[in-house]
CSV table of C-alpha atoms in Angstrom, one decimal:
chain,number,residue,atom,x,y,z
A,20,MET,CA,0.0,0.0,0.0
A,21,SER,CA,3.0,2.3,-0.4
A,22,THR,CA,1.4,4.3,-3.2
A,23,VAL,CA,-1.7,5.0,-1.1
A,24,THR,CA,0.5,6.0,1.8
A,25,ASP,CA,2.2,8.5,-0.4
A,26,LEU,CA,-1.2,9.8,-1.6
A,27,LEU,CA,-2.3,10.2,2.1
A,28,THR,CA,0.9,12.1,3.0
A,29,ALA,CA,0.2,14.5,0.1
A,30,ASN,CA,-3.4,14.8,1.2
A,31,ARG,CA,-2.4,16.0,4.7
A,32,ARG,CA,-0.1,18.5,3.1
A,33,TYR,CA,-3.0,19.7,0.9
A,34,ALA,CA,-5.4,20.0,3.8
A,35,SER,CA,-2.8,21.9,5.9
A,36,THR,CA,-3.2,24.9,3.7
A,37,PHE,CA,-6.9,24.3,2.7
A,38,THR,CA,-9.0,27.4,2.1
A,39,HIS,CA,-12.0,26.0,0.3
A,40,GLY,CA,-14.1,24.8,3.2
A,41,ASN,CA,-17.1,27.1,2.5
A,42,LEU,CA,-17.8,26.1,-1.0
A,43,THR,CA,-21.3,24.7,-1.9
A,44,ALA,CA,-22.0,22.0,-4.5
A,45,PRO,CA,-23.2,24.0,-7.6
A,46,PRO,CA,-20.2,24.8,-9.7
A,47,THR,CA,-19.6,28.5,-9.8
A,48,ARG,CA,-18.7,28.6,-13.5
A,49,ARG,CA,-21.8,26.5,-14.2
A,50,ILE,CA,-20.0,24.2,-16.6
A,51,ALA,CA,-19.4,20.5,-16.8
A,52,ILE,CA,-16.2,19.0,-18.5
A,53,LEU,CA,-16.4,15.6,-20.0
A,54,THR,CA,-12.9,14.1,-20.6
A,55,CYS,CA,-10.7,11.0,-20.6
A,56,MET,CA,-9.3,9.3,-17.5
A,57,ASP,CA,-5.9,9.4,-19.1
A,58,ALA,CA,-3.1,10.0,-16.5
A,59,ARG,CA,-1.5,12.7,-18.7
A,60,LEU,CA,-4.5,14.9,-18.5
A,61,ASP,CA,-5.0,17.2,-15.6
A,62,PRO,CA,-8.1,19.1,-16.7
A,63,ALA,CA,-8.2,21.4,-13.7
A,64,LYS,CA,-4.6,22.5,-14.5
A,65,PHE,CA,-4.9,22.7,-18.3
A,66,LEU,CA,-8.2,24.7,-18.0
A,67,GLY,CA,-7.2,26.8,-15.1
A,68,LEU,CA,-10.0,25.6,-12.9
A,69,SER,CA,-10.0,26.1,-9.1
A,70,GLU,CA,-11.9,24.1,-6.5
A,71,GLY,CA,-15.7,24.7,-6.8
A,72,GLU,CA,-15.8,25.9,-10.4
A,73,ALA,CA,-16.7,23.0,-12.7
A,74,HIS,CA,-18.0,19.4,-12.7
A,75,VAL,CA,-15.4,17.1,-14.2
A,76,ILE,CA,-16.6,13.7,-15.6
A,77,ARG,CA,-14.0,11.3,-16.7
A,78,ASN,CA,-14.0,7.8,-18.2
A,79,ALA,CA,-12.1,5.7,-20.7
A,80,GLY,CA,-12.0,8.1,-23.7
A,81,GLY,CA,-14.1,10.9,-22.3
A,82,ARG,CA,-17.1,9.3,-24.0
A,83,ALA,CA,-20.8,10.3,-23.7
A,84,ASN,CA,-21.7,6.8,-22.5
A,85,PRO,CA,-24.9,6.1,-20.5
A,86,ASP,CA,-23.3,6.9,-17.1
A,87,ALA,CA,-21.7,10.1,-18.3
A,88,LEU,CA,-25.1,11.2,-19.7
A,89,ASN,CA,-26.7,10.5,-16.3
A,90,ALA,CA,-23.9,12.6,-14.7
A,91,LEU,CA,-24.6,15.5,-17.1
A,92,VAL,CA,-28.3,15.3,-16.3
A,93,ILE,CA,-27.6,15.4,-12.6
A,94,SER,CA,-25.2,18.3,-13.1
A,95,GLN,CA,-27.7,20.3,-15.1
A,96,GLN,CA,-31.0,19.5,-13.3
A,97,PHE,CA,-29.8,19.5,-9.7
A,98,LEU,CA,-26.6,21.5,-9.6
A,99,ASP,CA,-27.3,24.3,-12.1
A,100,THR,CA,-24.7,23.8,-14.8
A,101,ASN,CA,-25.7,25.1,-18.2
A,102,GLU,CA,-22.8,24.3,-20.5
A,103,VAL,CA,-20.8,21.2,-21.5
A,104,VAL,CA,-17.2,20.9,-22.9
A,105,VAL,CA,-16.2,17.5,-24.4
A,106,ILE,CA,-12.4,17.0,-24.5
A,107,HIS,CA,-10.7,14.0,-26.2
A,108,HIS,CA,-7.0,13.8,-26.8
A,109,THR,CA,-4.1,12.7,-29.0
A,110,GLN,CA,-2.5,9.3,-28.3
A,111,CYS,CA,-5.6,8.0,-26.5
A,112,GLY,CA,-5.5,4.4,-25.4
A,113,MET,CA,-9.0,4.0,-26.7
A,114,THR,CA,-7.8,4.6,-30.3
A,115,GLY,CA,-8.4,1.5,-32.4
A,116,LEU,CA,-9.7,-0.5,-29.4
A,117,ARG,CA,-12.4,-3.0,-30.5
A,118,ASP,CA,-15.0,-4.5,-28.1
A,119,GLU,CA,-14.4,-8.0,-29.5
A,120,ALA,CA,-10.6,-7.7,-28.9
A,121,VAL,CA,-11.2,-6.6,-25.3
A,122,THR,CA,-13.7,-9.5,-24.7
A,123,GLU,CA,-11.3,-12.0,-26.2
A,124,LEU,CA,-8.4,-10.8,-24.2
A,125,LEU,CA,-10.4,-10.9,-21.0
A,126,SER,CA,-11.6,-14.5,-21.7
A,127,GLU,CA,-8.0,-15.5,-22.2
A,128,ARG,CA,-6.7,-13.8,-19.1
A,129,PHE,CA,-9.5,-14.8,-16.8
A,130,GLY,CA,-10.0,-18.3,-18.2
A,131,GLY,CA,-13.6,-18.2,-19.1
A,132,PRO,CA,-16.3,-16.5,-21.1
A,133,VAL,CA,-16.7,-12.8,-20.4
A,134,GLU,CA,-19.8,-10.9,-21.5
A,135,ARG,CA,-19.1,-8.4,-24.2
A,136,GLN,CA,-19.4,-4.7,-23.2
A,137,GLN,CA,-19.3,-1.4,-25.0
A,138,TYR,CA,-15.9,0.0,-24.1
A,139,GLY,CA,-16.1,3.1,-26.3
A,140,GLY,CA,-13.0,2.7,-28.5
A,141,PHE,CA,-12.7,4.9,-31.6
A,142,ASP,CA,-10.5,5.5,-34.6
A,143,ASP,CA,-10.3,9.3,-34.7
A,144,PRO,CA,-10.6,11.7,-31.7
A,145,VAL,CA,-12.1,14.5,-33.8
A,146,GLN,CA,-14.9,12.2,-35.0
A,147,SER,CA,-15.4,10.8,-31.5
A,148,VAL,CA,-15.9,14.3,-30.1
A,149,LEU,CA,-18.4,15.1,-32.8
A,150,ASP,CA,-20.2,11.8,-32.1
A,151,ASP,CA,-20.3,12.5,-28.4
A,152,ILE,CA,-21.7,16.0,-28.9
A,153,ALA,CA,-24.4,14.5,-31.1
A,154,THR,CA,-25.1,11.8,-28.5
A,155,ILE,CA,-25.5,14.5,-25.8
A,156,ARG,CA,-27.8,16.6,-28.1
A,157,ALA,CA,-29.9,13.6,-28.9
A,158,ASP,CA,-30.7,12.8,-25.2
A,159,ALA,CA,-34.3,13.7,-24.3
A,160,ARG,CA,-33.1,14.9,-20.9
A,161,ILE,CA,-30.7,17.5,-22.3
A,162,PRO,CA,-32.1,21.0,-23.1
A,163,ASP,CA,-32.2,21.8,-26.8
A,164,ASP,CA,-30.3,25.1,-26.4
A,165,LEU,CA,-27.5,23.7,-24.2
A,166,PRO,CA,-24.1,25.1,-25.4
A,167,ILE,CA,-21.7,22.2,-26.0
A,168,SER,CA,-18.3,22.6,-27.4
A,169,GLY,CA,-15.6,20.1,-28.3
A,170,PHE,CA,-11.8,20.1,-28.2
A,171,ILE,CA,-8.8,17.9,-28.7
A,172,TYR,CA,-6.1,18.0,-26.1
A,173,ASP,CA,-2.6,17.5,-27.4
A,174,VAL,CA,-0.6,15.4,-24.9
A,175,GLU,CA,2.7,16.6,-26.5
A,176,THR,CA,2.0,20.3,-26.2
A,177,GLY,CA,-0.7,20.7,-23.5
A,178,LEU,CA,-2.8,22.7,-26.0
A,179,LEU,CA,-6.5,22.5,-26.8
A,180,THR,CA,-7.7,22.7,-30.4
A,181,PRO,CA,-11.4,23.3,-31.1
A,182,VAL,CA,-13.4,20.7,-33.0
A,183,ASP,CA,-15.9,22.4,-35.3
B,7,MET,CA,-19.1,31.3,-24.8
B,8,SER,CA,-17.2,33.5,-22.3
B,9,THR,CA,-16.5,30.7,-19.9
B,10,VAL,CA,-15.0,28.6,-22.6
B,11,THR,CA,-12.9,31.6,-23.8
B,12,ASP,CA,-11.6,32.0,-20.3
B,13,LEU,CA,-10.7,28.2,-20.2
B,14,LEU,CA,-8.9,28.5,-23.5
B,15,THR,CA,-6.9,31.5,-22.2
B,16,ALA,CA,-5.9,29.5,-19.2
B,17,ASN,CA,-5.0,26.6,-21.5
B,18,ARG,CA,-2.6,28.7,-23.5
B,19,ARG,CA,-0.9,29.8,-20.3
B,20,TYR,CA,-0.6,26.1,-19.1
B,21,ALA,CA,0.8,25.1,-22.5
B,22,SER,CA,3.4,27.9,-22.5
B,23,THR,CA,5.3,26.3,-19.6
B,24,PHE,CA,4.3,22.7,-20.5
B,25,THR,CA,7.1,20.1,-19.6
B,26,HIS,CA,5.1,16.8,-19.9
B,27,GLY,CA,5.3,16.2,-23.7
B,28,ASN,CA,7.2,12.9,-23.4
B,29,LEU,CA,4.8,11.0,-21.2
B,30,THR,CA,3.3,7.7,-22.3
B,31,ALA,CA,-0.2,6.4,-21.6
B,32,PRO,CA,0.4,3.8,-18.8
B,33,PRO,CA,0.2,5.7,-15.4
B,34,THR,CA,3.6,5.7,-13.7
B,35,ARG,CA,2.1,5.1,-10.3
B,36,ARG,CA,0.0,2.2,-11.7
B,37,ILE,CA,-3.1,3.3,-9.8
B,38,ALA,CA,-6.7,4.3,-10.8
B,39,ILE,CA,-8.7,6.8,-8.7
B,40,LEU,CA,-12.5,6.6,-8.9
B,41,THR,CA,-14.2,9.6,-7.5
B,42,CYS,CA,-17.1,12.1,-7.8
B,43,MET,CA,-17.4,14.8,-10.5
B,44,ASP,CA,-18.1,17.3,-7.7
B,45,ALA,CA,-16.5,20.7,-8.5
B,46,ARG,CA,-15.1,21.0,-5.0
B,47,LEU,CA,-12.9,18.0,-5.5
B,48,ASP,CA,-9.5,18.4,-7.3
B,49,PRO,CA,-8.2,14.8,-6.9
B,50,ALA,CA,-4.8,15.6,-8.5
B,51,LYS,CA,-4.3,18.4,-6.0
B,52,PHE,CA,-5.7,16.7,-2.9
B,53,LEU,CA,-3.7,13.5,-3.7
B,54,GLY,CA,-0.5,15.2,-4.9
B,55,LEU,CA,-0.7,13.7,-8.4
B,56,SER,CA,1.3,15.0,-11.3
B,57,GLU,CA,0.6,14.5,-15.0
B,58,GLY,CA,1.2,10.9,-16.0
B,59,GLU,CA,0.8,9.3,-12.6
B,60,ALA,CA,-2.7,8.0,-12.2
B,61,HIS,CA,-6.0,7.3,-14.1
B,62,VAL,CA,-8.8,9.4,-12.7
B,63,ILE,CA,-12.4,8.2,-13.3
B,64,ARG,CA,-15.2,10.6,-12.3
B,65,ASN,CA,-19.0,10.5,-12.4
B,66,ALA,CA,-21.9,11.5,-10.3
B,67,GLY,CA,-21.0,10.2,-6.8
B,68,GLY,CA,-17.8,8.4,-7.8
B,69,ARG,CA,-19.9,5.2,-8.2
B,70,ALA,CA,-18.7,1.8,-9.6
B,71,ASN,CA,-21.4,2.0,-12.3
B,72,PRO,CA,-21.1,-0.1,-15.5
B,73,ASP,CA,-19.1,2.5,-17.4
B,74,ALA,CA,-16.7,3.1,-14.5
B,75,LEU,CA,-16.2,-0.7,-14.3
B,76,ASN,CA,-15.4,-0.7,-18.0
B,77,ALA,CA,-12.9,2.1,-17.5
B,78,LEU,CA,-11.2,0.2,-14.7
B,79,VAL,CA,-10.9,-2.9,-16.9
B,80,ILE,CA,-9.3,-0.9,-19.7
B,81,SER,CA,-7.0,0.7,-17.1
B,82,GLN,CA,-5.8,-2.6,-15.7
B,83,GLN,CA,-5.7,-4.8,-18.9
B,84,PHE,CA,-4.4,-2.3,-21.4
B,85,LEU,CA,-2.6,0.3,-19.3
B,86,ASP,CA,-1.1,-1.7,-16.5
B,87,THR,CA,-2.6,-0.3,-13.4
B,88,ASN,CA,-2.8,-2.7,-10.5
B,89,GLU,CA,-4.6,-0.8,-7.7
B,90,VAL,CA,-7.8,1.2,-7.2
B,91,VAL,CA,-8.8,3.9,-4.8
B,92,VAL,CA,-12.5,4.8,-4.4
B,93,ILE,CA,-13.2,8.2,-2.9
B,94,HIS,CA,-16.7,9.5,-2.1
B,95,HIS,CA,-17.2,12.7,-0.1
B,96,THR,CA,-19.2,14.7,2.5
B,97,GLN,CA,-22.1,16.9,1.3
B,98,CYS,CA,-22.4,14.9,-2.0
B,99,GLY,CA,-25.2,16.0,-4.3
B,100,MET,CA,-26.1,12.3,-4.7
B,101,THR,CA,-27.0,12.0,-1.0
B,102,GLY,CA,-30.7,11.1,-0.8
B,103,LEU,CA,-31.2,11.2,-4.5
B,104,ARG,CA,-33.8,8.7,-5.7
B,105,ASP,CA,-34.1,7.5,-9.3
B,106,GLU,CA,-37.9,8.0,-9.2
B,107,ALA,CA,-37.6,11.6,-8.1
B,108,VAL,CA,-35.1,12.3,-10.9
B,109,THR,CA,-37.4,10.7,-13.4
B,110,GLU,CA,-40.4,12.6,-12.2
B,111,LEU,CA,-38.5,15.9,-12.2
B,112,LEU,CA,-37.3,15.3,-15.8
B,113,SER,CA,-40.8,14.4,-17.0
B,114,GLU,CA,-42.1,17.7,-15.5
B,115,ARG,CA,-39.3,19.8,-16.9
B,116,PHE,CA,-39.2,18.2,-20.4
B,117,GLY,CA,-43.0,17.8,-20.7
B,118,GLY,CA,-43.1,14.1,-21.4
B,119,PRO,CA,-42.3,10.6,-20.2
B,120,VAL,CA,-38.6,10.0,-19.5
B,121,GLU,CA,-37.2,6.5,-19.2
B,122,ARG,CA,-36.0,5.7,-15.6
B,123,GLN,CA,-32.3,5.3,-15.2
B,124,GLN,CA,-30.0,4.3,-12.4
B,125,TYR,CA,-28.4,7.5,-11.2
B,126,GLY,CA,-26.5,6.1,-8.3
B,127,GLY,CA,-27.9,8.2,-5.4
B,128,PHE,CA,-27.1,6.9,-1.9
B,129,ASP,CA,-27.8,7.7,1.8
B,130,ASP,CA,-24.4,7.3,3.4
B,131,PRO,CA,-21.0,7.8,1.7
B,132,VAL,CA,-19.3,5.3,3.9
B,133,GLN,CA,-21.7,2.6,2.9
B,134,SER,CA,-21.6,3.7,-0.8
B,135,VAL,CA,-17.8,3.3,-0.8
B,136,LEU,CA,-18.1,-0.2,0.8
B,137,ASP,CA,-20.8,-1.1,-1.8
B,138,ASP,CA,-18.6,0.1,-4.7
B,139,ILE,CA,-15.6,-1.8,-3.5
B,140,ALA,CA,-17.8,-4.9,-3.3
B,141,THR,CA,-19.1,-4.2,-6.8
B,142,ILE,CA,-15.6,-3.9,-8.2
B,143,ARG,CA,-14.5,-7.1,-6.4
B,144,ALA,CA,-17.6,-9.0,-7.8
B,145,ASP,CA,-16.8,-8.1,-11.4
B,146,ALA,CA,-15.4,-11.2,-13.2
B,147,ARG,CA,-13.0,-9.0,-15.2
B,148,ILE,CA,-11.2,-7.7,-12.0
B,149,PRO,CA,-8.3,-9.8,-10.6
B,150,ASP,CA,-9.2,-11.4,-7.2
B,151,ASP,CA,-6.1,-10.0,-5.6
B,152,LEU,CA,-6.5,-6.4,-6.7
B,153,PRO,CA,-5.8,-3.9,-3.9
B,154,ILE,CA,-8.8,-1.6,-3.5
B,155,SER,CA,-9.0,1.0,-0.8
B,156,GLY,CA,-11.8,3.5,0.1
B,157,PHE,CA,-11.8,6.9,1.5
B,158,ILE,CA,-14.2,9.8,2.3
B,159,TYR,CA,-13.1,13.3,1.3
B,160,ASP,CA,-14.2,16.0,3.6
B,161,VAL,CA,-15.1,19.1,1.6
B,162,GLU,CA,-14.8,21.3,4.6
B,163,THR,CA,-11.3,20.3,5.6
B,164,GLY,CA,-9.7,18.8,2.4
B,165,LEU,CA,-8.9,15.6,4.4
B,166,LEU,CA,-9.3,12.0,3.5
B,167,THR,CA,-10.5,9.5,6.0
B,168,PRO,CA,-10.1,5.7,5.3
B,169,VAL,CA,-13.2,3.5,5.0
B,170,ASP,CA,-12.5,0.1,6.6
């Protein structure tokens, strides 16, 4: 558990100078960010977000999968956000990933049949951002006039490029 | 789009001093963090994580829902993580949230029937962490010996408390 011990040491250091104890749940910038779990991405840092300012939803690829859509609905209906930003990135581990290949690998490694799931792999991050914006728009629980923008984060430069 | 303009300005500032351009996808600390989308939580900051070190999966509540489980599987099988930390928090917006209440509110606001979904509300964050650890353990795609630990983050102090 040495990694966790290190994280807890860092946490005590963080708490020792903590100044955000009076924040409430609704994000002050009224925005939700949907992005990838990738370790190279620190969305708060690369977007200049402080504690309390934005919801951050992260999964494999930053996809608008069913649970991410549920999170966006909660964010908008209960915590007053009114804008979404979808950010995928270069060199994503989900590039080229096929559900069949994942299922096959799991069956091999775990020695038995594994139910096939939708993991959300894609071929092109620009297209996957466009697809996810369309998926969010198509959800009956999302307001028609919700501003949604999309970007690609470049892991080699730290820069965002808009997807139009 | 003024919020997004501000985020892009902050992004250019971040990129102007960016030094992480040579990182690869597998997290160097080989750990995945599962936590809530709540704006008050900055997991990289409160755990002392730098770019490249850990996967961070976030949704409404930090729940081990199907898409989070898929992300953990990808993290472990394709990107070599071998440990999970589940972090829920005090004052979570998911506390007391009932799927029926969400569905009813959505039907009222959008003027029509809305399919009921599992949003992941809970009553007690300690119990929800224990439930989610059990859910991860029960998944046939998760190694039996995977270390999983659980914590509650206190939004008033910035401190983590272990859930045993």
